[in-house]
mmCIF file with all atom_site columns, C-alpha atoms in Angstrom:
data_model
loop_
_atom_site.group_PDB
_atom_site.id
_atom_site.type_symbol
_atom_site.label_atom_id
_atom_site.label_alt_id
_atom_site.label_comp_id
_atom_site.label_asym_id
_atom_site.label_entity_id
_atom_site.label_seq_id
_atom_site.pdbx_PDB_ins_code
_atom_site.Cartn_x
_atom_site.Cartn_y
_atom_site.Cartn_z
_atom_site.occupancy
_atom_site.B_iso_or_equiv
_atom_site.pdbx_formal_charge
_atom_site.auth_seq_id
_atom_site.auth_comp_id
_atom_site.auth_asym_id
_atom_site.auth_atom_id
_atom_site.pdbx_PDB_model_num
ATOM 1   C CA . GLY S 1 1   ? 0.000   0.000  0.000   1.00 0.00 ? 89  GLY S CA 1
ATOM 2   C CA . GLN S 1 2   ? 0.899   3.663  -0.036  1.00 0.00 ? 90  GLN S CA 1
ATOM 3   C CA . ASN S 1 3   ? 2.080   5.242  3.198   1.00 0.00 ? 91  ASN S CA 1
ATOM 4   C CA . ILE S 1 4   ? 2.795   8.914  3.875   1.00 0.00 ? 92  ILE S CA 1
ATOM 5   C CA . ASP S 1 5   ? 3.832   10.157 7.306   1.00 0.00 ? 93  ASP S CA 1
ATOM 6   C CA . GLN S 1 6   ? 4.109   13.664 8.660   1.00 0.00 ? 94  GLN S CA 1
ATOM 7   C CA . PRO S 1 7   ? 3.946   15.021 12.217  1.00 0.00 ? 95  PRO S CA 1
ATOM 8   C CA . THR S 1 8   ? 0.458   15.796 13.457  1.00 0.00 ? 96  THR S CA 1
ATOM 9   C CA . GLU S 1 9   ? 1.221   19.163 15.024  1.00 0.00 ? 97  GLU S CA 1
ATOM 10  C CA . MET S 1 10  ? 4.097   21.608 15.442  1.00 0.00 ? 98  MET S CA 1
ATOM 11  C CA . THR S 1 11  ? 4.473   24.917 17.243  1.00 0.00 ? 99  THR S CA 1
ATOM 12  C CA . ALA S 1 12  ? 6.986   27.622 16.391  1.00 0.00 ? 100 ALA S CA 1
ATOM 13  C CA . THR S 1 13  ? 7.635   31.255 17.230  1.00 0.00 ? 101 THR S CA 1
ATOM 14  C CA . GLU S 1 14  ? 7.045   34.233 14.991  1.00 0.00 ? 102 GLU S CA 1
ATOM 15  C CA . GLY S 1 15  ? 10.225  35.129 13.098  1.00 0.00 ? 103 GLY S CA 1
ATOM 16  C CA . ALA S 1 16  ? 11.746  31.685 13.528  1.00 0.00 ? 104 ALA S CA 1
ATOM 17  C CA . ILE S 1 17  ? 12.408  28.884 11.016  1.00 0.00 ? 105 ILE S CA 1
ATOM 18  C CA . VAL S 1 18  ? 10.450  25.615 11.037  1.00 0.00 ? 106 VAL S CA 1
ATOM 19  C CA . GLN S 1 19  ? 10.961  22.396 9.103   1.00 0.00 ? 107 GLN S CA 1
ATOM 20  C CA . ILE S 1 20  ? 8.041   20.057 8.436   1.00 0.00 ? 108 ILE S CA 1
ATOM 21  C CA . ASN S 1 21  ? 9.101   16.556 7.461   1.00 0.00 ? 109 ASN S CA 1
ATOM 22  C CA . CYS S 1 22  ? 7.324   14.047 5.265   1.00 0.00 ? 110 CYS S CA 1
ATOM 23  C CA . THR S 1 23  ? 8.342   10.444 4.661   1.00 0.00 ? 111 THR S CA 1
ATOM 24  C CA . TYR S 1 24  ? 6.704   8.140  2.177   1.00 0.00 ? 112 TYR S CA 1
ATOM 25  C CA . GLN S 1 25  ? 6.709   4.513  1.072   1.00 0.00 ? 113 GLN S CA 1
ATOM 26  C CA . THR S 1 26  ? 4.934   4.270  -2.249  1.00 0.00 ? 114 THR S CA 1
ATOM 27  C CA . SER S 1 27  ? 5.116   2.628  -5.642  1.00 0.00 ? 115 SER S CA 1
ATOM 28  C CA . GLY S 1 28  ? 4.969   4.646  -8.836  1.00 0.00 ? 116 GLY S CA 1
ATOM 29  C CA . PHE S 1 29  ? 6.434   7.770  -7.202  1.00 0.00 ? 117 PHE S CA 1
ATOM 30  C CA . ASN S 1 30  ? 6.791   10.592 -9.703  1.00 0.00 ? 118 ASN S CA 1
ATOM 31  C CA . GLY S 1 31  ? 7.018   13.740 -7.568  1.00 0.00 ? 119 GLY S CA 1
ATOM 32  C CA . LEU S 1 32  ? 5.861   15.413 -4.385  1.00 0.00 ? 120 LEU S CA 1
ATOM 33  C CA . PHE S 1 33  ? 3.683   18.444 -3.654  1.00 0.00 ? 121 PHE S CA 1
ATOM 34  C CA . TRP S 1 34  ? 3.238   20.657 -0.625  1.00 0.00 ? 122 TRP S CA 1
ATOM 35  C CA . TYR S 1 35  ? -0.063  22.425 -0.007  1.00 0.00 ? 123 TYR S CA 1
ATOM 36  C CA . GLN S 1 36  ? -1.113  24.913 2.669   1.00 0.00 ? 124 GLN S CA 1
ATOM 37  C CA . GLN S 1 37  ? -4.637  24.777 4.085   1.00 0.00 ? 125 GLN S CA 1
ATOM 38  C CA . HIS S 1 38  ? -6.051  27.379 6.454   1.00 0.00 ? 126 HIS S CA 1
ATOM 39  C CA . ALA S 1 39  ? -8.986  26.258 8.567   1.00 0.00 ? 127 ALA S CA 1
ATOM 40  C CA . GLY S 1 40  ? -12.178 26.215 6.525   1.00 0.00 ? 128 GLY S CA 1
ATOM 41  C CA . GLU S 1 41  ? -10.408 27.098 3.288   1.00 0.00 ? 129 GLU S CA 1
ATOM 42  C CA . ALA S 1 42  ? -9.148  25.391 0.135   1.00 0.00 ? 130 ALA S CA 1
ATOM 43  C CA . PRO S 1 43  ? -5.723  23.757 0.073   1.00 0.00 ? 131 PRO S CA 1
ATOM 44  C CA . THR S 1 44  ? -3.444  26.075 -1.896  1.00 0.00 ? 132 THR S CA 1
ATOM 45  C CA . PHE S 1 45  ? -0.403  24.943 -3.844  1.00 0.00 ? 133 PHE S CA 1
ATOM 46  C CA . LEU S 1 46  ? 2.969   25.862 -2.329  1.00 0.00 ? 134 LEU S CA 1
ATOM 47  C CA . SER S 1 47  ? 5.646   23.904 -4.159  1.00 0.00 ? 135 SER S CA 1
ATOM 48  C CA . TYR S 1 48  ? 6.569   20.688 -5.869  1.00 0.00 ? 136 TYR S CA 1
ATOM 49  C CA . ASN S 1 49  ? 9.718   18.567 -6.266  1.00 0.00 ? 137 ASN S CA 1
ATOM 50  C CA . VAL S 1 50  ? 10.351  16.028 -8.965  1.00 0.00 ? 138 VAL S CA 1
ATOM 51  C CA . LEU S 1 51  ? 14.138  15.682 -8.755  1.00 0.00 ? 139 LEU S CA 1
ATOM 52  C CA . ASP S 1 52  ? 16.329  15.465 -5.662  1.00 0.00 ? 140 ASP S CA 1
ATOM 53  C CA . GLY S 1 53  ? 17.331  18.752 -4.160  1.00 0.00 ? 141 GLY S CA 1
ATOM 54  C CA . LEU S 1 54  ? 16.030  22.004 -2.817  1.00 0.00 ? 142 LEU S CA 1
ATOM 55  C CA . GLU S 1 55  ? 13.429  24.242 -4.461  1.00 0.00 ? 143 GLU S CA 1
ATOM 56  C CA . GLU S 1 56  ? 13.226  27.754 -3.063  1.00 0.00 ? 144 GLU S CA 1
ATOM 57  C CA . LYS S 1 57  ? 10.261  30.084 -3.343  1.00 0.00 ? 145 LYS S CA 1
ATOM 58  C CA . GLY S 1 58  ? 10.555  33.171 -1.205  1.00 0.00 ? 146 GLY S CA 1
ATOM 59  C CA . ARG S 1 59  ? 10.147  32.269 2.466   1.00 0.00 ? 147 ARG S CA 1
ATOM 60  C CA . PHE S 1 60  ? 9.239   28.688 1.552   1.00 0.00 ? 148 PHE S CA 1
ATOM 61  C CA . SER S 1 61  ? 11.644  25.944 0.418   1.00 0.00 ? 149 SER S CA 1
ATOM 62  C CA . SER S 1 62  ? 11.022  22.285 -0.227  1.00 0.00 ? 150 SER S CA 1
ATOM 63  C CA . PHE S 1 63  ? 13.543  19.468 -0.346  1.00 0.00 ? 151 PHE S CA 1
ATOM 64  C CA . LEU S 1 64  ? 13.292  15.976 -1.798  1.00 0.00 ? 152 LEU S CA 1
ATOM 65  C CA . SER S 1 65  ? 15.418  12.840 -1.514  1.00 0.00 ? 153 SER S CA 1
ATOM 66  C CA . ARG S 1 66  ? 13.882  10.126 -3.675  1.00 0.00 ? 154 ARG S CA 1
ATOM 67  C CA . SER S 1 67  ? 16.339  7.464  -2.500  1.00 0.00 ? 155 SER S CA 1
ATOM 68  C CA . LYS S 1 68  ? 15.361  8.080  1.134   1.00 0.00 ? 156 LYS S CA 1
ATOM 69  C CA . GLY S 1 69  ? 11.648  8.614  0.523   1.00 0.00 ? 157 GLY S CA 1
ATOM 70  C CA . TYR S 1 70  ? 11.897  11.910 2.343   1.00 0.00 ? 158 TYR S CA 1
ATOM 71  C CA . SER S 1 71  ? 10.882  15.508 1.865   1.00 0.00 ? 159 SER S CA 1
ATOM 72  C CA . TYR S 1 72  ? 10.691  18.585 4.015   1.00 0.00 ? 160 TYR S CA 1
ATOM 73  C CA . LEU S 1 73  ? 9.078   21.997 3.802   1.00 0.00 ? 161 LEU S CA 1
ATOM 74  C CA . LEU S 1 74  ? 11.109  24.819 5.308   1.00 0.00 ? 162 LEU S CA 1
ATOM 75  C CA . LEU S 1 75  ? 9.384   28.029 6.361   1.00 0.00 ? 163 LEU S CA 1
ATOM 76  C CA . LYS S 1 76  ? 11.572  31.018 7.215   1.00 0.00 ? 164 LYS S CA 1
ATOM 77  C CA . GLU S 1 77  ? 10.753  34.269 9.004   1.00 0.00 ? 165 GLU S CA 1
ATOM 78  C CA . LEU S 1 78  ? 7.543   32.805 10.314  1.00 0.00 ? 166 LEU S CA 1
ATOM 79  C CA . GLN S 1 79  ? 4.488   35.027 10.411  1.00 0.00 ? 167 GLN S CA 1
ATOM 80  C CA . MET S 1 80  ? 1.265   34.561 12.345  1.00 0.00 ? 168 MET S CA 1
ATOM 81  C CA . LYS S 1 81  ? -0.571  34.037 9.053   1.00 0.00 ? 169 LYS S CA 1
ATOM 82  C CA . ASP S 1 82  ? 1.548   30.914 8.453   1.00 0.00 ? 170 ASP S CA 1
ATOM 83  C CA . SER S 1 83  ? -0.543  29.129 11.083  1.00 0.00 ? 171 SER S CA 1
ATOM 84  C CA . ALA S 1 84  ? -2.244  26.475 8.969   1.00 0.00 ? 172 ALA S CA 1
ATOM 85  C CA . SER S 1 85  ? -2.199  22.814 8.049   1.00 0.00 ? 173 SER S CA 1
ATOM 86  C CA . TYR S 1 86  ? 0.576   21.754 5.648   1.00 0.00 ? 174 TYR S CA 1
ATOM 87  C CA . LEU S 1 87  ? -0.212  18.801 3.414   1.00 0.00 ? 175 LEU S CA 1
ATOM 88  C CA . CYS S 1 88  ? 2.407   16.576 1.829   1.00 0.00 ? 176 CYS S CA 1
ATOM 89  C CA . ALA S 1 89  ? 1.145   14.767 -1.280  1.00 0.00 ? 177 ALA S CA 1
ATOM 90  C CA . VAL S 1 90  ? 2.916   12.274 -3.518  1.00 0.00 ? 178 VAL S CA 1
ATOM 91  C CA . PHE S 1 91  ? 2.170   12.083 -7.229  1.00 0.00 ? 179 PHE S CA 1
ATOM 92  C CA . LEU S 1 92  ? 1.956   8.495  -8.355  1.00 0.00 ? 180 LEU S CA 1
ATOM 93  C CA . THR S 1 93  ? 2.006   7.175  -11.875 1.00 0.00 ? 181 THR S CA 1
ATOM 94  C CA . MET S 1 94  ? 0.188   3.848  -12.022 1.00 0.00 ? 182 MET S CA 1
ATOM 95  C CA . GLU S 1 95  ? -0.580  1.625  -14.994 1.00 0.00 ? 183 GLU S CA 1
ATOM 96  C CA . TYR S 1 96  ? -4.193  2.869  -14.951 1.00 0.00 ? 184 TYR S CA 1
ATOM 97  C CA . GLY S 1 97  ? -3.375  6.564  -14.581 1.00 0.00 ? 185 GLY S CA 1
ATOM 98  C CA . ASN S 1 98  ? -1.986  9.209  -12.261 1.00 0.00 ? 186 ASN S CA 1
ATOM 99  C CA . LYS S 1 99  ? -3.026  9.913  -8.721  1.00 0.00 ? 187 LYS S CA 1
ATOM 100 C CA . LEU S 1 100 ? -2.215  12.366 -5.913  1.00 0.00 ? 188 LEU S CA 1
ATOM 101 C CA . VAL S 1 101 ? -2.079  10.723 -2.485  1.00 0.00 ? 189 VAL S CA 1
ATOM 102 C CA . PHE S 1 102 ? -2.074  12.970 0.582   1.00 0.00 ? 190 PHE S CA 1
ATOM 103 C CA . GLY S 1 103 ? -0.641  12.703 4.056   1.00 0.00 ? 191 GLY S CA 1
ATOM 104 C CA . ALA S 1 104 ? -2.866  13.619 6.991   1.00 0.00 ? 192 ALA S CA 1
ATOM 105 C CA . GLY S 1 105 ? -1.300  17.081 7.257   1.00 0.00 ? 193 GLY S CA 1
ATOM 106 C CA . THR S 1 106 ? 0.759   18.893 9.875   1.00 0.00 ? 194 THR S CA 1
ATOM 107 C CA . ILE S 1 107 ? -0.982  21.618 11.855  1.00 0.00 ? 195 ILE S CA 1
ATOM 108 C CA . LEU S 1 108 ? 1.492   24.438 12.418  1.00 0.00 ? 196 LEU S CA 1
ATOM 109 C CA . ARG S 1 109 ? 0.796   26.938 15.179  1.00 0.00 ? 197 ARG S CA 1
ATOM 110 C CA . VAL S 1 110 ? 2.831   30.147 15.122  1.00 0.00 ? 198 VAL S CA 1
ATOM 111 C CA . LYS S 1 111 ? 2.953   31.965 18.435  1.00 0.00 ? 199 LYS S CA 1
ATOM 112 C CA . SER S 1 112 ? 4.105   35.497 19.140  1.00 0.00 ? 200 SER S CA 1
ATOM 113 C CA . GLU Y 2 1   ? -7.806  33.467 -4.724  1.00 0.00 ? 486 GLU Y CA 1
ATOM 114 C CA . THR Y 2 2   ? -9.005  30.368 -6.507  1.00 0.00 ? 487 THR Y CA 1
ATOM 115 C CA . GLY Y 2 3   ? -10.456 29.661 -9.915  1.00 0.00 ? 488 GLY Y CA 1
ATOM 116 C CA . VAL Y 2 4   ? -12.475 26.781 -8.487  1.00 0.00 ? 489 VAL Y CA 1
ATOM 117 C CA . THR Y 2 5   ? -15.790 27.513 -6.790  1.00 0.00 ? 490 THR Y CA 1
ATOM 118 C CA . GLN Y 2 6   ? -18.060 25.187 -4.851  1.00 0.00 ? 491 GLN Y CA 1
ATOM 119 C CA . THR Y 2 7   ? -21.643 25.518 -3.680  1.00 0.00 ? 492 THR Y CA 1
ATOM 120 C CA . PRO Y 2 8   ? -23.072 25.243 -1.161  1.00 0.00 ? 493 PRO Y CA 1
ATOM 121 C CA . ARG Y 2 9   ? -20.307 25.978 1.342   1.00 0.00 ? 494 ARG Y CA 1
ATOM 122 C CA . HIS Y 2 10  ? -22.238 24.320 4.152   1.00 0.00 ? 495 HIS Y CA 1
ATOM 123 C CA . LEU Y 2 11  ? -24.936 21.656 4.032   1.00 0.00 ? 496 LEU Y CA 1
ATOM 124 C CA . VAL Y 2 12  ? -26.906 19.836 6.692   1.00 0.00 ? 497 VAL Y CA 1
ATOM 125 C CA . MET Y 2 13  ? -29.005 16.910 5.554   1.00 0.00 ? 498 MET Y CA 1
ATOM 126 C CA . GLY Y 2 14  ? -30.919 14.010 6.981   1.00 0.00 ? 499 GLY Y CA 1
ATOM 127 C CA . MET Y 2 15  ? -30.172 10.437 6.051   1.00 0.00 ? 500 MET Y CA 1
ATOM 128 C CA . THR Y 2 16  ? -33.205 10.234 3.767   1.00 0.00 ? 501 THR Y CA 1
ATOM 129 C CA . ASN Y 2 17  ? -32.545 13.466 1.881   1.00 0.00 ? 502 ASN Y CA 1
ATOM 130 C CA . LYS Y 2 18  ? -31.197 13.894 -1.621  1.00 0.00 ? 503 LYS Y CA 1
ATOM 131 C CA . LYS Y 2 19  ? -28.889 16.807 -2.304  1.00 0.00 ? 504 LYS Y CA 1
ATOM 132 C CA . SER Y 2 20  ? -26.223 17.799 -4.818  1.00 0.00 ? 505 SER Y CA 1
ATOM 133 C CA . LEU Y 2 21  ? -22.865 19.513 -4.494  1.00 0.00 ? 506 LEU Y CA 1
ATOM 134 C CA . LYS Y 2 22  ? -21.692 21.708 -7.339  1.00 0.00 ? 507 LYS Y CA 1
ATOM 135 C CA . CYS Y 2 23  ? -18.195 22.582 -8.492  1.00 0.00 ? 508 CYS Y CA 1
ATOM 136 C CA . GLU Y 2 24  ? -17.205 24.985 -11.249 1.00 0.00 ? 509 GLU Y CA 1
ATOM 137 C CA . GLN Y 2 25  ? -13.712 25.757 -12.490 1.00 0.00 ? 510 GLN Y CA 1
ATOM 138 C CA . HIS Y 2 26  ? -12.752 28.859 -14.455 1.00 0.00 ? 511 HIS Y CA 1
ATOM 139 C CA . LEU Y 2 27  ? -9.211  27.773 -15.309 1.00 0.00 ? 512 LEU Y CA 1
ATOM 140 C CA . GLY Y 2 28  ? -9.783  26.104 -18.668 1.00 0.00 ? 513 GLY Y CA 1
ATOM 141 C CA . HIS Y 2 29  ? -8.804  22.732 -17.225 1.00 0.00 ? 514 HIS Y CA 1
ATOM 142 C CA . ASN Y 2 30  ? -9.931  19.363 -18.507 1.00 0.00 ? 515 ASN Y CA 1
ATOM 143 C CA . ALA Y 2 31  ? -9.579  17.183 -15.418 1.00 0.00 ? 516 ALA Y CA 1
ATOM 144 C CA . MET Y 2 32  ? -11.734 17.461 -12.300 1.00 0.00 ? 517 MET Y CA 1
ATOM 145 C CA . TYR Y 2 33  ? -11.670 15.597 -8.997  1.00 0.00 ? 518 TYR Y CA 1
ATOM 146 C CA . TRP Y 2 34  ? -13.780 14.984 -5.908  1.00 0.00 ? 519 TRP Y CA 1
ATOM 147 C CA . TYR Y 2 35  ? -12.004 14.451 -2.585  1.00 0.00 ? 520 TYR Y CA 1
ATOM 148 C CA . LYS Y 2 36  ? -13.319 13.751 0.901   1.00 0.00 ? 521 LYS Y CA 1
ATOM 149 C CA . GLN Y 2 37  ? -11.536 15.265 3.910   1.00 0.00 ? 522 GLN Y CA 1
ATOM 150 C CA . SER Y 2 38  ? -12.499 13.913 7.329   1.00 0.00 ? 523 SER Y CA 1
ATOM 151 C CA . ALA Y 2 39  ? -11.135 15.282 10.580  1.00 0.00 ? 524 ALA Y CA 1
ATOM 152 C CA . LYS Y 2 40  ? -7.512  14.278 11.205  1.00 0.00 ? 525 LYS Y CA 1
ATOM 153 C CA . LYS Y 2 41  ? -7.482  12.016 8.135   1.00 0.00 ? 526 LYS Y CA 1
ATOM 154 C CA . PRO Y 2 42  ? -5.799  12.480 4.771   1.00 0.00 ? 527 PRO Y CA 1
ATOM 155 C CA . LEU Y 2 43  ? -7.693  13.773 1.781   1.00 0.00 ? 528 LEU Y CA 1
ATOM 156 C CA . GLU Y 2 44  ? -9.234  10.755 0.075   1.00 0.00 ? 529 GLU Y CA 1
ATOM 157 C CA . LEU Y 2 45  ? -9.667  10.750 -3.680  1.00 0.00 ? 530 LEU Y CA 1
ATOM 158 C CA . MET Y 2 46  ? -13.212 9.776  -4.659  1.00 0.00 ? 531 MET Y CA 1
ATOM 159 C CA . PHE Y 2 47  ? -13.646 10.367 -8.383  1.00 0.00 ? 532 PHE Y CA 1
ATOM 160 C CA . VAL Y 2 48  ? -11.630 11.620 -11.355 1.00 0.00 ? 533 VAL Y CA 1
ATOM 161 C CA . TYR Y 2 49  ? -12.955 12.956 -14.636 1.00 0.00 ? 534 TYR Y CA 1
ATOM 162 C CA . ASN Y 2 50  ? -10.747 13.630 -17.674 1.00 0.00 ? 535 ASN Y CA 1
ATOM 163 C CA . PHE Y 2 51  ? -12.394 15.404 -20.593 1.00 0.00 ? 536 PHE Y CA 1
ATOM 164 C CA . LYS Y 2 52  ? -15.824 14.620 -19.066 1.00 0.00 ? 537 LYS Y CA 1
ATOM 165 C CA . GLU Y 2 53  ? -15.099 10.890 -18.842 1.00 0.00 ? 538 GLU Y CA 1
ATOM 166 C CA . GLN Y 2 54  ? -14.863 9.215  -15.460 1.00 0.00 ? 539 GLN Y CA 1
ATOM 167 C CA . THR Y 2 55  ? -11.435 7.631  -15.205 1.00 0.00 ? 540 THR Y CA 1
ATOM 168 C CA . GLU Y 2 56  ? -11.382 6.673  -11.543 1.00 0.00 ? 541 GLU Y CA 1
ATOM 169 C CA . ASN Y 2 57  ? -13.869 5.575  -8.938  1.00 0.00 ? 542 ASN Y CA 1
ATOM 170 C CA . ASN Y 2 58  ? -11.931 4.953  -5.769  1.00 0.00 ? 543 ASN Y CA 1
ATOM 171 C CA . SER Y 2 59  ? -14.283 2.298  -4.334  1.00 0.00 ? 544 SER Y CA 1
ATOM 172 C CA . VAL Y 2 60  ? -16.815 4.929  -3.361  1.00 0.00 ? 545 VAL Y CA 1
ATOM 173 C CA . PRO Y 2 61  ? -20.261 3.743  -2.130  1.00 0.00 ? 546 PRO Y CA 1
ATOM 174 C CA . SER Y 2 62  ? -23.083 4.121  -4.626  1.00 0.00 ? 547 SER Y CA 1
ATOM 175 C CA . ARG Y 2 63  ? -24.860 6.637  -2.400  1.00 0.00 ? 548 ARG Y CA 1
ATOM 176 C CA . PHE Y 2 64  ? -22.369 9.110  -3.926  1.00 0.00 ? 549 PHE Y CA 1
ATOM 177 C CA . SER Y 2 65  ? -23.016 9.673  -7.621  1.00 0.00 ? 550 SER Y CA 1
ATOM 178 C CA . PRO Y 2 66  ? -20.825 12.036 -9.673  1.00 0.00 ? 551 PRO Y CA 1
ATOM 179 C CA . GLU Y 2 67  ? -21.823 13.844 -12.828 1.00 0.00 ? 552 GLU Y CA 1
ATOM 180 C CA . CYS Y 2 68  ? -19.636 15.837 -15.215 1.00 0.00 ? 553 CYS Y CA 1
ATOM 181 C CA . PRO Y 2 69  ? -21.736 17.499 -17.938 1.00 0.00 ? 554 PRO Y CA 1
ATOM 182 C CA . ASN Y 2 70  ? -18.774 19.462 -19.331 1.00 0.00 ? 555 ASN Y CA 1
ATOM 183 C CA . SER Y 2 71  ? -15.148 20.178 -18.502 1.00 0.00 ? 556 SER Y CA 1
ATOM 184 C CA . SER Y 2 72  ? -16.049 23.183 -16.340 1.00 0.00 ? 557 SER Y CA 1
ATOM 185 C CA . HIS Y 2 73  ? -18.699 21.648 -14.098 1.00 0.00 ? 558 HIS Y CA 1
ATOM 186 C CA . LEU Y 2 74  ? -18.744 18.726 -11.716 1.00 0.00 ? 559 LEU Y CA 1
ATOM 187 C CA . PHE Y 2 75  ? -21.549 17.563 -9.454  1.00 0.00 ? 560 PHE Y CA 1
ATOM 188 C CA . LEU Y 2 76  ? -21.743 15.115 -6.601  1.00 0.00 ? 561 LEU Y CA 1
ATOM 189 C CA . HIS Y 2 77  ? -25.255 13.781 -6.033  1.00 0.00 ? 562 HIS Y CA 1
ATOM 190 C CA . LEU Y 2 78  ? -25.924 12.522 -2.526  1.00 0.00 ? 563 LEU Y CA 1
ATOM 191 C CA . HIS Y 2 79  ? -28.700 10.202 -1.358  1.00 0.00 ? 564 HIS Y CA 1
ATOM 192 C CA . THR Y 2 80  ? -29.368 8.128  1.755   1.00 0.00 ? 565 THR Y CA 1
ATOM 193 C CA . LEU Y 2 81  ? -26.107 9.180  3.343   1.00 0.00 ? 566 LEU Y CA 1
ATOM 194 C CA . GLN Y 2 82  ? -24.822 7.979  6.703   1.00 0.00 ? 567 GLN Y CA 1
ATOM 195 C CA . PRO Y 2 83  ? -23.563 10.101 9.614   1.00 0.00 ? 568 PRO Y CA 1
ATOM 196 C CA . GLU Y 2 84  ? -20.004 8.894  8.908   1.00 0.00 ? 569 GLU Y CA 1
ATOM 197 C CA . ASP Y 2 85  ? -20.240 10.655 5.536   1.00 0.00 ? 570 ASP Y CA 1
ATOM 198 C CA . SER Y 2 86  ? -20.054 13.986 7.368   1.00 0.00 ? 571 SER Y CA 1
ATOM 199 C CA . ALA Y 2 87  ? -16.863 15.634 6.106   1.00 0.00 ? 572 ALA Y CA 1
ATOM 200 C CA . LEU Y 2 88  ? -15.447 18.406 3.955   1.00 0.00 ? 573 LEU Y CA 1
ATOM 201 C CA . TYR Y 2 89  ? -15.918 17.612 0.263   1.00 0.00 ? 574 TYR Y CA 1
ATOM 202 C CA . LEU Y 2 90  ? -13.317 19.250 -1.928  1.00 0.00 ? 575 LEU Y CA 1
ATOM 203 C CA . CYS Y 2 91  ? -13.336 19.673 -5.671  1.00 0.00 ? 576 CYS Y CA 1
ATOM 204 C CA . ALA Y 2 92  ? -10.118 20.177 -7.619  1.00 0.00 ? 577 ALA Y CA 1
ATOM 205 C CA . SER Y 2 93  ? -9.097  20.637 -11.235 1.00 0.00 ? 578 SER Y CA 1
ATOM 206 C CA . SER Y 2 94  ? -5.913  20.244 -13.259 1.00 0.00 ? 579 SER Y CA 1
ATOM 207 C CA . GLN Y 2 95  ? -4.842  20.830 -16.842 1.00 0.00 ? 580 GLN Y CA 1
ATOM 208 C CA . ASP Y 2 96  ? -5.701  17.443 -18.352 1.00 0.00 ? 581 ASP Y CA 1
ATOM 209 C CA . GLY Y 2 97  ? -5.059  14.732 -15.782 1.00 0.00 ? 582 GLY Y CA 1
ATOM 210 C CA . THR Y 2 98  ? -2.033  13.358 -17.592 1.00 0.00 ? 583 THR Y CA 1
ATOM 211 C CA . GLY Y 2 99  ? 1.542   13.709 -16.495 1.00 0.00 ? 584 GLY Y CA 1
ATOM 212 C CA . PHE Y 2 100 ? 2.850   15.632 -13.557 1.00 0.00 ? 585 PHE Y CA 1
ATOM 213 C CA . GLU Y 2 101 ? 0.620   18.638 -12.969 1.00 0.00 ? 586 GLU Y CA 1
ATOM 214 C CA . THR Y 2 102 ? -0.679  20.783 -10.134 1.00 0.00 ? 587 THR Y CA 1
ATOM 215 C CA . GLN Y 2 103 ? -4.222  20.386 -8.860  1.00 0.00 ? 588 GLN Y CA 1
ATOM 216 C CA . TYR Y 2 104 ? -6.131  23.498 -7.795  1.00 0.00 ? 589 TYR Y CA 1
ATOM 217 C CA . PHE Y 2 105 ? -8.754  23.158 -5.094  1.00 0.00 ? 590 PHE Y CA 1
ATOM 218 C CA . GLY Y 2 106 ? -12.062 24.788 -4.360  1.00 0.00 ? 591 GLY Y CA 1
ATOM 219 C CA . PRO Y 2 107 ? -13.019 25.921 -0.837  1.00 0.00 ? 592 PRO Y CA 1
ATOM 220 C CA . GLY Y 2 108 ? -15.053 22.812 -0.154  1.00 0.00 ? 593 GLY Y CA 1
ATOM 221 C CA . THR Y 2 109 ? -18.547 21.987 1.050   1.00 0.00 ? 594 THR Y CA 1
ATOM 222 C CA . ARG Y 2 110 ? -18.800 21.215 4.756   1.00 0.00 ? 595 ARG Y CA 1
ATOM 223 C CA . LEU Y 2 111 ? -21.406 18.431 4.974   1.00 0.00 ? 596 LEU Y CA 1
ATOM 224 C CA . LEU Y 2 112 ? -23.166 17.305 8.134   1.00 0.00 ? 597 LEU Y CA 1
ATOM 225 C CA . VAL Y 2 113 ? -25.409 14.245 7.965   1.00 0.00 ? 598 VAL Y CA 1
ATOM 226 C CA . LEU Y 2 114 ? -27.847 13.888 10.824  1.00 0.00 ? 599 LEU Y CA 1
#
């Protein structure tokens, strides 16, 4: 089966840096997405990684190691508005089509 | 902001009711998806439509019935639901459902089944 693990909750301080980890054991892996979801709102796309390495996008960076089945999302200069759930999702290519499989999400609380 | 809209945003229904959820995307995409999000559980893919054709039914009970009349609209018809069906139902769209591409989500319909 497909298995995606990420911490349930994290707390960090405004202005700090936080790293949210995601590990996966899947077949047909073809890339990984990170989404942000504020309570009661749509998940919004943050970043994706297909190849190993770091992708940087402003205050947000995402890293992927395909050989280790591991990714992280790095948030710098935390702001209160970054309090949200962060969803790790793996993109799988199967013989019958493609599919996005999500982890349960990590709730990040930013405190002042 | 999002190019995917969903109505209603909130819905309360009894187990004998019939209701429909609507999704509309304004992004010119050709693939649309229904997901279910229950508390503290991962998003679960329910249905996929590519170019109006259903390409995936992820073992969803028949009390959920999707309809895709065109590439911009997607419905989820609900009948004789159970309390455990209470969840956030999210619609998403992507360019054409092939290859590696980003999915864009609507705000969801929060459903409560009594």
